[in-house]
PDB file of C-alpha atoms in Angstrom:
ATOM      1  CA  MET A   1     177.213-241.567   0.245  1.00  0.00           C
ATOM      2  CA  THR A   2     176.655-243.826   3.255  1.00  0.00           C
ATOM      3  CA  ASN A   3     175.465-242.224   6.490  1.00  0.00           C
ATOM      4  CA  ILE A   4     177.040-243.506   9.715  1.00  0.00           C
ATOM      5  CA  TYR A   5     175.218-243.432  13.040  1.00  0.00           C
ATOM      6  CA  LEU A   6     177.242-244.161  16.190  1.00  0.00           C
ATOM      7  CA  ILE A   7     175.203-245.721  19.000  1.00  0.00           C
ATOM      8  CA  SER A   8     177.284-245.351  22.152  1.00  0.00           C
ATOM      9  CA  GLY A   9     176.634-245.995  25.834  1.00  0.00           C
ATOM     10  CA  PHE A  10     178.239-247.628  28.843  1.00  0.00           C
ATOM     11  CA  LEU A  11     177.937-251.342  29.570  1.00  0.00           C
ATOM     12  CA  GLY A  12     174.300-252.485  29.628  1.00  0.00           C
ATOM     13  CA  ALA A  13     172.805-249.053  28.938  1.00  0.00           C
ATOM     14  CA  GLY A  14     170.534-250.360  26.166  1.00  0.00           C
ATOM     15  CA  LYS A  15     172.393-249.795  22.889  1.00  0.00           C
ATOM     16  CA  THR A  16     171.224-253.001  21.201  1.00  0.00           C
ATOM     17  CA  THR A  17     167.624-252.315  22.222  1.00  0.00           C
ATOM     18  CA  LEU A  18     167.906-248.810  20.746  1.00  0.00           C
ATOM     19  CA  ILE A  19     169.223-250.176  17.449  1.00  0.00           C
ATOM     20  CA  LYS A  20     166.266-252.552  17.229  1.00  0.00           C
ATOM     21  CA  THR A  21     163.925-249.617  17.900  1.00  0.00           C
ATOM     22  CA  MET A  22     165.573-247.407  15.274  1.00  0.00           C
ATOM     23  CA  VAL A  23     165.539-250.140  12.636  1.00  0.00           C
ATOM     24  CA  ARG A  24     161.854-250.743  13.268  1.00  0.00           C
ATOM     25  CA  SER A  25     160.626-247.145  13.465  1.00  0.00           C
ATOM     26  CA  VAL A  26     163.249-244.794  11.974  1.00  0.00           C
ATOM     27  CA  PHE A  27     164.980-246.727   9.178  1.00  0.00           C
ATOM     28  CA  ARG A  28     162.314-249.269   8.226  1.00  0.00           C
ATOM     29  CA  ASP A  29     162.589-248.505   4.495  1.00  0.00           C
ATOM     30  CA  LYS A  30     166.384-248.139   4.381  1.00  0.00           C
ATOM     31  CA  LYS A  31     169.166-250.551   3.457  1.00  0.00           C
ATOM     32  CA  ILE A  32     171.057-251.015   6.727  1.00  0.00           C
ATOM     33  CA  VAL A  33     174.208-252.759   7.910  1.00  0.00           C
ATOM     34  CA  VAL A  34     175.214-252.942  11.580  1.00  0.00           C
ATOM     35  CA  ILE A  35     178.783-253.082  12.895  1.00  0.00           C
ATOM     36  CA  GLU A  36     178.714-254.711  16.319  1.00  0.00           C
ATOM     37  CA  ASN A  37     181.780-254.332  18.556  1.00  0.00           C
ATOM     38  CA  ASP A  38     181.869-256.537  21.670  1.00  0.00           C
ATOM     39  CA  PHE A  39     184.698-255.994  24.157  1.00  0.00           C
ATOM     40  CA  GLY A  40     184.569-259.693  25.071  1.00  0.00           C
ATOM     41  CA  GLU A  41     185.109-262.672  22.804  1.00  0.00           C
ATOM     42  CA  ALA A  42     181.465-263.796  22.891  1.00  0.00           C
ATOM     43  CA  GLY A  43     179.462-261.803  20.334  1.00  0.00           C
ATOM     44  CA  ILE A  44     176.099-262.145  22.074  1.00  0.00           C
ATOM     45  CA  ASP A  45     174.539-258.943  20.724  1.00  0.00           C
ATOM     46  CA  THR A  46     175.508-259.888  17.174  1.00  0.00           C
ATOM     47  CA  GLY A  47     173.230-262.913  17.346  1.00  0.00           C
ATOM     48  CA  ILE A  48     170.401-260.858  18.825  1.00  0.00           C
ATOM     49  CA  LEU A  49     170.565-258.337  15.982  1.00  0.00           C
ATOM     50  CA  ARG A  50     170.785-261.023  13.304  1.00  0.00           C
ATOM     51  CA  GLU A  51     167.501-262.394  14.627  1.00  0.00           C
ATOM     52  CA  CYS A  52     166.009-259.087  13.414  1.00  0.00           C
ATOM     53  CA  ASN A  53     167.065-260.023   9.847  1.00  0.00           C
ATOM     54  CA  LEU A  54     169.859-257.458   9.876  1.00  0.00           C
ATOM     55  CA  THR A  55     173.214-257.746   8.134  1.00  0.00           C
ATOM     56  CA  VAL A  56     175.719-257.601  10.989  1.00  0.00           C
ATOM     57  CA  THR A  57     179.522-257.391  10.923  1.00  0.00           C
ATOM     58  CA  SER A  58     181.075-258.415  14.222  1.00  0.00           C
ATOM     59  CA  LEU A  59     184.359-257.083  15.667  1.00  0.00           C
ATOM     60  CA  ASN A  60     185.043-258.753  19.016  1.00  0.00           C
ATOM     61  CA  ALA A  61     187.701-259.049  21.734  1.00  0.00           C
ATOM     62  CA  GLY A  62     188.725-255.395  21.726  1.00  0.00           C
ATOM     63  CA  CYS A  63     187.558-251.837  21.051  1.00  0.00           C
ATOM     64  CA  ILE A  64     187.376-250.195  17.633  1.00  0.00           C
ATOM     65  CA  CYS A  65     188.610-246.960  19.205  1.00  0.00           C
ATOM     66  CA  CYS A  66     192.035-248.454  19.948  1.00  0.00           C
ATOM     67  CA  THR A  67     193.064-252.093  19.387  1.00  0.00           C
ATOM     68  CA  LEU A  68     190.670-252.765  16.477  1.00  0.00           C
ATOM     69  CA  THR A  69     191.060-249.449  14.642  1.00  0.00           C
ATOM     70  CA  GLY A  70     192.408-251.002  11.441  1.00  0.00           C
ATOM     71  CA  ASP A  71     189.741-253.718  11.461  1.00  0.00           C
ATOM     72  CA  PHE A  72     187.034-251.074  11.772  1.00  0.00           C
ATOM     73  CA  GLU A  73     188.270-249.046   8.807  1.00  0.00           C
ATOM     74  CA  LYS A  74     188.555-252.180   6.671  1.00  0.00           C
ATOM     75  CA  ALA A  75     185.081-253.304   7.735  1.00  0.00           C
ATOM     76  CA  LEU A  76     183.528-249.985   6.704  1.00  0.00           C
ATOM     77  CA  GLU A  77     185.147-250.099   3.278  1.00  0.00           C
ATOM     78  CA  ARG A  78     184.225-253.756   2.757  1.00  0.00           C
ATOM     79  CA  ILE A  79     180.608-253.096   3.748  1.00  0.00           C
ATOM     80  CA  ARG A  80     180.383-250.167   1.338  1.00  0.00           C
ATOM     81  CA  LYS A  81     181.687-252.254  -1.559  1.00  0.00           C
ATOM     82  CA  ASP A  82     179.801-255.475  -0.813  1.00  0.00           C
ATOM     83  CA  TYR A  83     176.426-254.146   0.354  1.00  0.00           C
ATOM     84  CA  ALA A  84     176.221-250.459  -0.687  1.00  0.00           C
ATOM     85  CA  PRO A  85     174.021-249.625   2.325  1.00  0.00           C
ATOM     86  CA  GLU A  86     172.311-246.303   2.855  1.00  0.00           C
ATOM     87  CA  ILE A  87     172.882-246.535   6.603  1.00  0.00           C
ATOM     88  CA  ILE A  88     175.619-248.058   8.774  1.00  0.00           C
ATOM     89  CA  LEU A  89     174.764-248.316  12.462  1.00  0.00           C
ATOM     90  CA  VAL A  90     177.867-248.735  14.616  1.00  0.00           C
ATOM     91  CA  GLU A  91     177.478-250.111  18.141  1.00  0.00           C
ATOM     92  CA  PRO A  92     180.852-249.681  19.874  1.00  0.00           C
ATOM     93  CA  SER A  93     181.835-251.613  22.959  1.00  0.00           C
ATOM     94  CA  GLY A  94     180.282-250.268  26.143  1.00  0.00           C
ATOM     95  CA  VAL A  95     183.751-249.217  27.290  1.00  0.00           C
ATOM     96  CA  GLY A  96     184.679-247.678  23.937  1.00  0.00           C
ATOM     97  CA  LYS A  97     185.811-244.069  23.607  1.00  0.00           C
ATOM     98  CA  LEU A  98     183.265-242.227  21.482  1.00  0.00           C
ATOM     99  CA  SER A  99     185.806-239.505  20.678  1.00  0.00           C
ATOM    100  CA  GLY A 100     188.189-241.987  19.063  1.00  0.00           C
ATOM    101  CA  ILE A 101     185.498-243.733  17.037  1.00  0.00           C
ATOM    102  CA  ALA A 102     183.992-240.452  15.863  1.00  0.00           C
ATOM    103  CA  ARG A 103     187.412-239.223  14.757  1.00  0.00           C
ATOM    104  CA  LEU A 104     187.898-242.360  12.661  1.00  0.00           C
ATOM    105  CA  CYS A 105     184.539-241.811  10.990  1.00  0.00           C
ATOM    106  CA  MET A 106     185.256-238.146  10.287  1.00  0.00           C
ATOM    107  CA  LYS A 107     188.624-239.097   8.828  1.00  0.00           C
ATOM    108  CA  LEU A 108     186.794-241.356   6.365  1.00  0.00           C
ATOM    109  CA  GLU A 109     184.583-238.435   5.348  1.00  0.00           C
ATOM    110  CA  ASN A 110     187.577-237.233   3.337  1.00  0.00           C
ATOM    111  CA  THR A 111     186.942-240.100   0.897  1.00  0.00           C
ATOM    112  CA  GLY A 112     183.525-238.693   0.009  1.00  0.00           C
ATOM    113  CA  GLU A 113     181.985-242.140   0.616  1.00  0.00           C
ATOM    114  CA  PHE A 114     180.911-241.752   4.255  1.00  0.00           C
ATOM    115  CA  TYR A 115     179.321-239.119   6.469  1.00  0.00           C
ATOM    116  CA  LEU A 116     179.013-239.253  10.256  1.00  0.00           C
ATOM    117  CA  ARG A 117     175.396-238.212  10.602  1.00  0.00           C
ATOM    118  CA  ARG A 118     174.723-238.725  14.317  1.00  0.00           C
ATOM    119  CA  THR A 119     176.603-239.577  17.519  1.00  0.00           C
ATOM    120  CA  ILE A 120     174.055-240.965  19.962  1.00  0.00           C
ATOM    121  CA  THR A 121     174.747-241.940  23.563  1.00  0.00           C
ATOM    122  CA  VAL A 122     172.420-243.964  25.779  1.00  0.00           C
ATOM    123  CA  VAL A 123     172.615-243.103  29.492  1.00  0.00           C
ATOM    124  CA  ASP A 124     171.203-245.510  32.084  1.00  0.00           C
ATOM    125  CA  ILE A 125     169.866-243.204  34.792  1.00  0.00           C
ATOM    126  CA  ARG A 126     170.066-245.984  37.422  1.00  0.00           C
ATOM    127  CA  PHE A 127     173.862-245.914  37.493  1.00  0.00           C
ATOM    128  CA  PHE A 128     174.676-242.371  36.401  1.00  0.00           C
ATOM    129  CA  ASP A 129     176.353-241.272  39.648  1.00  0.00           C
ATOM    130  CA  LYS A 130     178.163-244.562  40.204  1.00  0.00           C
ATOM    131  CA  TYR A 131     179.659-244.792  36.727  1.00  0.00           C
ATOM    132  CA  LEU A 132     180.520-241.102  36.594  1.00  0.00           C
ATOM    133  CA  LYS A 133     182.397-241.433  39.884  1.00  0.00           C
ATOM    134  CA  ASN A 134     184.169-244.730  39.194  1.00  0.00           C
ATOM    135  CA  TYR A 135     184.749-244.544  35.419  1.00  0.00           C
ATOM    136  CA  GLY A 136     184.523-240.814  34.841  1.00  0.00           C
ATOM    137  CA  ALA A 137     186.999-240.521  31.968  1.00  0.00           C
ATOM    138  CA  PHE A 138     185.292-243.148  29.775  1.00  0.00           C
ATOM    139  CA  TYR A 139     181.806-242.152  30.882  1.00  0.00           C
ATOM    140  CA  LYS A 140     182.297-238.421  30.291  1.00  0.00           C
ATOM    141  CA  ASP A 141     183.855-239.042  26.880  1.00  0.00           C
ATOM    142  CA  GLN A 142     180.682-240.780  25.708  1.00  0.00           C
ATOM    143  CA  ILE A 143     178.564-237.872  26.947  1.00  0.00           C
ATOM    144  CA  VAL A 144     180.808-235.007  25.794  1.00  0.00           C
ATOM    145  CA  CYS A 145     181.030-236.290  22.212  1.00  0.00           C
ATOM    146  CA  ALA A 146     177.318-237.036  21.756  1.00  0.00           C
ATOM    147  CA  ASP A 147     174.978-234.752  19.842  1.00  0.00           C
ATOM    148  CA  LEU A 148     171.911-236.755  20.951  1.00  0.00           C
ATOM    149  CA  ILE A 149     171.598-238.288  24.422  1.00  0.00           C
ATOM    150  CA  LEU A 150     168.815-240.743  25.210  1.00  0.00           C
ATOM    151  CA  LEU A 151     167.928-241.791  28.741  1.00  0.00           C
ATOM    152  CA  SER A 152     167.156-245.422  29.502  1.00  0.00           C
ATOM    153  CA  HIS A 153     165.213-246.947  32.406  1.00  0.00           C
ATOM    154  CA  GLN A 154     162.933-243.938  32.610  1.00  0.00           C
ATOM    155  CA  GLU A 155     160.629-246.058  34.780  1.00  0.00           C
ATOM    156  CA  GLU A 156     162.859-245.079  37.704  1.00  0.00           C
ATOM    157  CA  GLY A 157     160.758-241.929  37.931  1.00  0.00           C
ATOM    158  CA  SER A 158     160.643-238.220  37.106  1.00  0.00           C
ATOM    159  CA  ARG A 159     162.906-237.251  39.997  1.00  0.00           C
ATOM    160  CA  GLU A 160     165.729-239.453  38.725  1.00  0.00           C
ATOM    161  CA  ILE A 161     165.159-238.241  35.159  1.00  0.00           C
ATOM    162  CA  CYS A 162     165.390-234.583  36.172  1.00  0.00           C
ATOM    163  CA  TYR A 163     168.552-235.233  38.160  1.00  0.00           C
ATOM    164  CA  ALA A 164     170.204-237.053  35.253  1.00  0.00           C
ATOM    165  CA  GLU A 165     169.227-234.341  32.761  1.00  0.00           C
ATOM    166  CA  LYS A 166     170.707-231.615  34.956  1.00  0.00           C
ATOM    167  CA  ALA A 167     173.928-233.550  35.579  1.00  0.00           C
ATOM    168  CA  ILE A 168     174.332-234.400  31.881  1.00  0.00           C
ATOM    169  CA  ARG A 169     173.807-230.758  30.938  1.00  0.00           C
ATOM    170  CA  GLU A 170     176.750-229.797  33.158  1.00  0.00           C
ATOM    171  CA  ILE A 171     178.961-232.118  31.078  1.00  0.00           C
ATOM    172  CA  ASN A 172     177.505-231.370  27.638  1.00  0.00           C
ATOM    173  CA  GLN A 173     175.741-228.041  27.181  1.00  0.00           C
ATOM    174  CA  GLU A 174     174.828-228.586  23.527  1.00  0.00           C
ATOM    175  CA  ALA A 175     173.481-232.093  22.970  1.00  0.00           C
ATOM    176  CA  ARG A 176     169.788-232.749  22.645  1.00  0.00           C
ATOM    177  CA  ILE A 177     168.583-234.809  25.620  1.00  0.00           C
ATOM    178  CA  GLU A 178     165.512-237.014  25.213  1.00  0.00           C
ATOM    179  CA  ALA A 179     163.847-238.512  28.285  1.00  0.00           C
ATOM    180  CA  ASP A 180     160.780-239.896  26.491  1.00  0.00           C
ATOM    181  CA  PHE A 181     160.360-243.586  25.750  1.00  0.00           C
ATOM    182  CA  TRP A 182     162.168-244.227  22.491  1.00  0.00           C
ATOM    183  CA  ASP A 183     159.155-245.396  20.486  1.00  0.00           C
ATOM    184  CA  SER A 184     157.492-242.032  21.077  1.00  0.00           C
ATOM    185  CA  ILE A 185     160.413-239.859  19.911  1.00  0.00           C
ATOM    186  CA  PRO A 186     159.869-238.437  16.377  1.00  0.00           C
ATOM    187  CA  SER A 187     162.050-240.038  13.696  1.00  0.00           C
ATOM    188  CA  ALA A 188     163.473-236.648  12.718  1.00  0.00           C
ATOM    189  CA  VAL A 189     165.223-236.423  16.093  1.00  0.00           C
ATOM    190  CA  PHE A 190     167.266-239.529  15.291  1.00  0.00           C
ATOM    191  CA  LEU A 191     167.979-238.701  11.668  1.00  0.00           C
ATOM    192  CA  ASP A 192     170.031-235.525  11.896  1.00  0.00           C
ATOM    193  CA  GLY A 193     171.280-232.722  14.098  1.00  0.00           C
ATOM    194  CA  PRO A 194     174.151-230.263  14.549  1.00  0.00           C
ATOM    195  CA  ARG A 195     177.568-231.470  15.654  1.00  0.00           C
ATOM    196  CA  GLY A 196     178.701-230.413  19.083  1.00  0.00           C
ATOM    197  CA  SER A 197     181.832-228.379  19.708  1.00  0.00           C
ATOM    198  CA  ALA A 198     183.837-231.430  20.880  1.00  0.00           C
ATOM    199  CA  LEU A 199     183.382-233.158  17.526  1.00  0.00           C
ATOM    200  CA  LEU A 200     183.881-229.921  15.625  1.00  0.00           C
ATOM    201  CA  LYS A 201     187.231-229.474  17.377  1.00  0.00           C
ATOM    202  CA  LEU A 202     188.271-233.004  16.429  1.00  0.00           C
ATOM    203  CA  GLU A 203     187.115-232.394  12.874  1.00  0.00           C
ATOM    204  CA  MET A 204     189.006-229.100  12.608  1.00  0.00           C
ATOM    205  CA  GLU A 205     192.270-230.507  13.948  1.00  0.00           C
ATOM    206  CA  GLU A 206     191.954-233.544  11.691  1.00  0.00           C
ATOM    207  CA  ALA A 207     191.415-231.303   8.665  1.00  0.00           C
ATOM    208  CA  LEU A 208     194.372-229.062   9.533  1.00  0.00           C
ATOM    209  CA  SER A 209     196.889-231.745  10.380  1.00  0.00           C
ATOM    210  CA  MET A 210     195.622-234.889   8.616  1.00  0.00           C
ATOM    211  CA  LYS A 211     197.301-236.689  11.518  1.00  0.00           C
ATOM    212  CA  PRO A 212     195.798-238.508  14.525  1.00  0.00           C
ATOM    213  CA  VAL A 213     194.204-235.897  16.737  1.00  0.00           C
ATOM    214  CA  ARG A 214     195.160-235.608  20.401  1.00  0.00           C
ATOM    215  CA  MET A 215     193.655-233.077  22.748  1.00  0.00           C
ATOM    216  CA  LYS A 216     196.992-232.834  24.558  1.00  0.00           C
ATOM    217  CA  ARG A 217     200.429-233.622  23.225  1.00  0.00           C
ATOM    218  CA  GLY A 218     203.144-235.894  24.481  1.00  0.00           C
ATOM    219  CA  LEU A 219     201.209-238.785  26.040  1.00  0.00           C
ATOM    220  CA  ARG A 220     202.750-241.893  24.560  1.00  0.00           C
ATOM    221  CA  ARG A 221     202.949-245.415  25.885  1.00  0.00           C
ATOM    222  CA  ARG A 222     206.255-247.248  26.233  1.00  0.00           C
ATOM    223  CA  ASP A 223     205.453-249.200  23.077  1.00  0.00           C
ATOM    224  CA  GLY A 224     205.230-245.927  21.140  1.00  0.00           C
ATOM    225  CA  ARG A 225     201.464-245.885  20.666  1.00  0.00           C
ATOM    226  CA  THR A 226     199.504-242.825  21.619  1.00  0.00           C
ATOM    227  CA  LYS A 227     196.983-243.114  24.396  1.00  0.00           C
ATOM    228  CA  GLY A 228     193.315-242.574  23.583  1.00  0.00           C
ATOM    229  CA  PHE A 229     191.749-239.235  22.807  1.00  0.00           C
ATOM    230  CA  PHE A 230     191.104-236.840  25.702  1.00  0.00           C
ATOM    231  CA  ASN A 231     194.056-238.626  27.358  1.00  0.00           C
ATOM    232  CA  LEU A 232     192.078-241.776  28.115  1.00  0.00           C
ATOM    233  CA  PRO A 233     193.886-245.081  28.644  1.00  0.00           C
ATOM    234  CA  PHE A 234     193.028-247.961  26.360  1.00  0.00           C
ATOM    235  CA  ALA A 235     189.926-249.838  27.534  1.00  0.00           C
ATOM    236  CA  GLY A 236     191.956-253.014  27.937  1.00  0.00           C
ATOM    237  CA  GLU A 237     194.104-251.262  30.546  1.00  0.00           C
ATOM    238  CA  VAL A 238     191.065-250.636  32.768  1.00  0.00           C
ATOM    239  CA  PHE A 239     188.457-253.259  31.917  1.00  0.00           C
ATOM    240  CA  SER A 240     188.667-256.997  31.287  1.00  0.00           C
ATOM    241  CA  SER A 241     186.335-259.734  30.088  1.00  0.00           C
ATOM    242  CA  VAL A 242     185.949-263.405  30.951  1.00  0.00           C
ATOM    243  CA  THR A 243     184.327-265.810  28.480  1.00  0.00           C
ATOM    244  CA  ILE A 244     182.914-269.168  29.562  1.00  0.00           C
ATOM    245  CA  ASP A 245     181.909-272.025  27.276  1.00  0.00           C
ATOM    246  CA  CYS A 246     179.008-273.892  28.829  1.00  0.00           C
ATOM    247  CA  GLY A 247     179.002-277.676  28.758  1.00  0.00           C
ATOM    248  CA  GLU A 248     175.808-279.294  29.965  1.00  0.00           C
ATOM    249  CA  PRO A 249     172.341-277.764  29.435  1.00  0.00           C
ATOM    250  CA  LEU A 250     171.184-275.503  32.273  1.00  0.00           C
ATOM    251  CA  SER A 251     167.723-274.856  33.655  1.00  0.00           C
ATOM    252  CA  GLU A 252     166.687-271.260  34.278  1.00  0.00           C
ATOM    253  CA  GLU A 253     167.045-271.783  38.037  1.00  0.00           C
ATOM    254  CA  MET A 254     170.510-273.303  37.673  1.00  0.00           C
ATOM    255  CA  LEU A 255     171.702-270.508  35.373  1.00  0.00           C
ATOM    256  CA  GLN A 256     170.419-267.897  37.806  1.00  0.00           C
ATOM    257  CA  ARG A 257     172.181-269.606  40.695  1.00  0.00           C
ATOM    258  CA  LYS A 258     175.488-269.818  38.814  1.00  0.00           C
ATOM    259  CA  VAL A 259     175.427-266.198  37.615  1.00  0.00           C
ATOM    260  CA  LEU A 260     174.532-264.818  41.042  1.00  0.00           C
ATOM    261  CA  ARG A 261     177.278-266.900  42.660  1.00  0.00           C
ATOM    262  CA  VAL A 262     179.807-265.325  40.302  1.00  0.00           C
ATOM    263  CA  VAL A 263     178.465-261.805  40.803  1.00  0.00           C
ATOM    264  CA  LYS A 264     178.408-262.049  44.607  1.00  0.00           C
ATOM    265  CA  GLN A 265     181.682-263.888  45.214  1.00  0.00           C
ATOM    266  CA  ALA A 266     184.082-262.901  42.426  1.00  0.00           C
ATOM    267  CA  ASP A 267     186.915-260.481  43.110  1.00  0.00           C
ATOM    268  CA  GLY A 268     186.785-257.110  41.371  1.00  0.00           C
ATOM    269  CA  GLU A 269     183.568-255.580  40.077  1.00  0.00           C
ATOM    270  CA  ILE A 270     181.330-257.163  37.447  1.00  0.00           C
ATOM    271  CA  LEU A 271     179.591-254.444  35.441  1.00  0.00           C
ATOM    272  CA  ARG A 272     177.980-256.549  32.734  1.00  0.00           C
ATOM    273  CA  GLY A 273     177.129-260.154  32.041  1.00  0.00           C
ATOM    274  CA  LYS A 274     175.388-261.669  29.033  1.00  0.00           C
ATOM    275  CA  GLY A 275     175.154-264.935  27.219  1.00  0.00           C
ATOM    276  CA  ILE A 276     173.137-267.641  25.526  1.00  0.00           C
ATOM    277  CA  VAL A 277     173.065-271.144  27.008  1.00  0.00           C
ATOM    278  CA  LYS A 278     171.345-274.383  26.143  1.00  0.00           C
ATOM    279  CA  SER A 279     168.550-275.720  28.337  1.00  0.00           C
ATOM    280  CA  SER A 280     166.493-278.894  28.232  1.00  0.00           C
ATOM    281  CA  SER A 281     163.562-277.003  26.691  1.00  0.00           C
ATOM    282  CA  GLY A 282     165.444-274.726  24.278  1.00  0.00           C
ATOM    283  CA  ASN A 283     167.932-271.902  24.719  1.00  0.00           C
ATOM    284  CA  LEU A 284     168.081-269.147  27.317  1.00  0.00           C
ATOM    285  CA  VAL A 285     169.529-265.642  27.072  1.00  0.00           C
ATOM    286  CA  PHE A 286     170.614-263.725  30.153  1.00  0.00           C
ATOM    287  CA  HIS A 287     171.505-260.084  30.749  1.00  0.00           C
ATOM    288  CA  PHE A 288     173.089-258.844  33.971  1.00  0.00           C
ATOM    289  CA  THR A 289     173.726-255.293  35.114  1.00  0.00           C
ATOM    290  CA  PRO A 290     174.313-254.395  38.785  1.00  0.00           C
ATOM    291  CA  GLY A 291     171.114-255.152  40.672  1.00  0.00           C
ATOM    292  CA  SER A 292     169.321-256.692  37.693  1.00  0.00           C
ATOM    293  CA  LEU A 293     169.330-260.182  36.165  1.00  0.00           C
ATOM    294  CA  LEU A 294     167.016-261.035  33.265  1.00  0.00           C
ATOM    295  CA  ILE A 295     166.720-264.603  31.959  1.00  0.00           C
ATOM    296  CA  GLU A 296     164.293-265.528  29.196  1.00  0.00           C
ATOM    297  CA  PRO A 297     163.810-268.098  26.412  1.00  0.00           C
ATOM    298  CA  VAL A 298     165.344-267.235  23.052  1.00  0.00           C
ATOM    299  CA  ASN A 299     165.205-268.738  19.579  1.00  0.00           C
ATOM    300  CA  MET A 300     168.949-268.427  18.991  1.00  0.00           C
ATOM    301  CA  GLU A 301     171.881-270.798  18.928  1.00  0.00           C
ATOM    302  CA  GLY A 302     174.778-270.437  21.324  1.00  0.00           C
ATOM    303  CA  ASN A 303     176.313-271.870  24.464  1.00  0.00           C
ATOM    304  CA  GLN A 304     178.658-269.162  25.715  1.00  0.00           C
ATOM    305  CA  LEU A 305     178.546-266.304  28.188  1.00  0.00           C
ATOM    306  CA  CYS A 306     180.709-263.332  29.071  1.00  0.00           C
ATOM    307  CA  PHE A 307     181.377-261.176  32.129  1.00  0.00           C
ATOM    308  CA  ILE A 308     182.916-257.693  31.815  1.00  0.00           C
ATOM    309  CA  GLY A 309     184.276-255.578  34.645  1.00  0.00           C
ATOM    310  CA  THR A 310     187.365-254.402  36.493  1.00  0.00           C
ATOM    311  CA  GLY A 311     189.874-256.445  38.463  1.00  0.00           C
ATOM    312  CA  LEU A 312     188.425-259.759  37.284  1.00  0.00           C
ATOM    313  CA  ASP A 313     190.171-263.104  37.797  1.00  0.00           C
ATOM    314  CA  GLY A 314     189.175-265.345  34.898  1.00  0.00           C
ATOM    315  CA  GLN A 315     190.230-268.584  36.585  1.00  0.00           C
ATOM    316  CA  GLN A 316     188.271-267.712  39.721  1.00  0.00           C
ATOM    317  CA  ILE A 317     185.144-266.714  37.792  1.00  0.00           C
ATOM    318  CA  ARG A 318     185.133-269.924  35.764  1.00  0.00           C
ATOM    319  CA  ALA A 319     185.583-271.966  38.939  1.00  0.00           C
ATOM    320  CA  LEU A 320     182.722-270.131  40.651  1.00  0.00           C
ATOM    321  CA  PHE A 321     180.435-270.618  37.668  1.00  0.00           C
ATOM    322  CA  ASN A 322     181.238-274.325  37.492  1.00  0.00           C
ATOM    323  CA  GLY A 323     180.733-274.785  41.238  1.00  0.00           C
ATOM    324  CA  GLU A 324     184.383-275.610  41.921  1.00  0.00           C
ATOM    325  CA  LEU A 325     184.801-272.983  44.663  1.00  0.00           C
TER     326      LEU A 325
END
């Protein structure tokens, strides 16, 4: 039987970093395959994980909780047959609904080939209040359905950590919350733990009905499809992504200038930016979250970047990046 671990978290929370940590310290002797789901078309994190000598299956330009459901199920079955891994680590899109993905995994438990071992959510304490206020339905879903919650950016300080822990506990009374730096958390904490009541309810209704589970009945779109679990809209109805293919090589200073111009002047709200671009001295990778831009050299191929947010105008963003506005 293959154990599945879901690594959830909002945009830029640190999911890919956590996977690298778990592979290095928790599953170092295990046969692992990673399923990487990027909401945008540019699979930046896939390349980063492959640099760690991991087998990675990429599902891009959508969310496996809604538009890529069939692709996800097929990918799991193909991975089981082709690689026979002991562990499958699933990194959903940062705007993915953990409830929907967990339900899919529990449905596959009926085959006897898979078991959903852990649902882990990474919470960035820097933006907890902001994201809870602005994107509460998606954000709460990731917290409610987790049985292990890990805090990121603990360097913000003990006051912020205590506040986040208390606020998270009001949303999920059962999950284990870890505020320590991930390398110092015992491996046993990651490996197993009891399912919370939200997942148990999904599991029970799935077992009784063997039909798609909905917390409330009657919410159907005009095209006949059911909205997401816990009555959430599809991610594509709230969030959008803009992918840019870079032409000429960029220096670090030029890349920084272009990204900040987009972030400051674009309509809507940019929640995440990432990409790999060519420079005269090699390649550069950049990661943007509100208030933070990291650019560093990387030994990876690529020349594409992606912005994710709400109310984005792709034509405007490309023009801003290229200096045409």
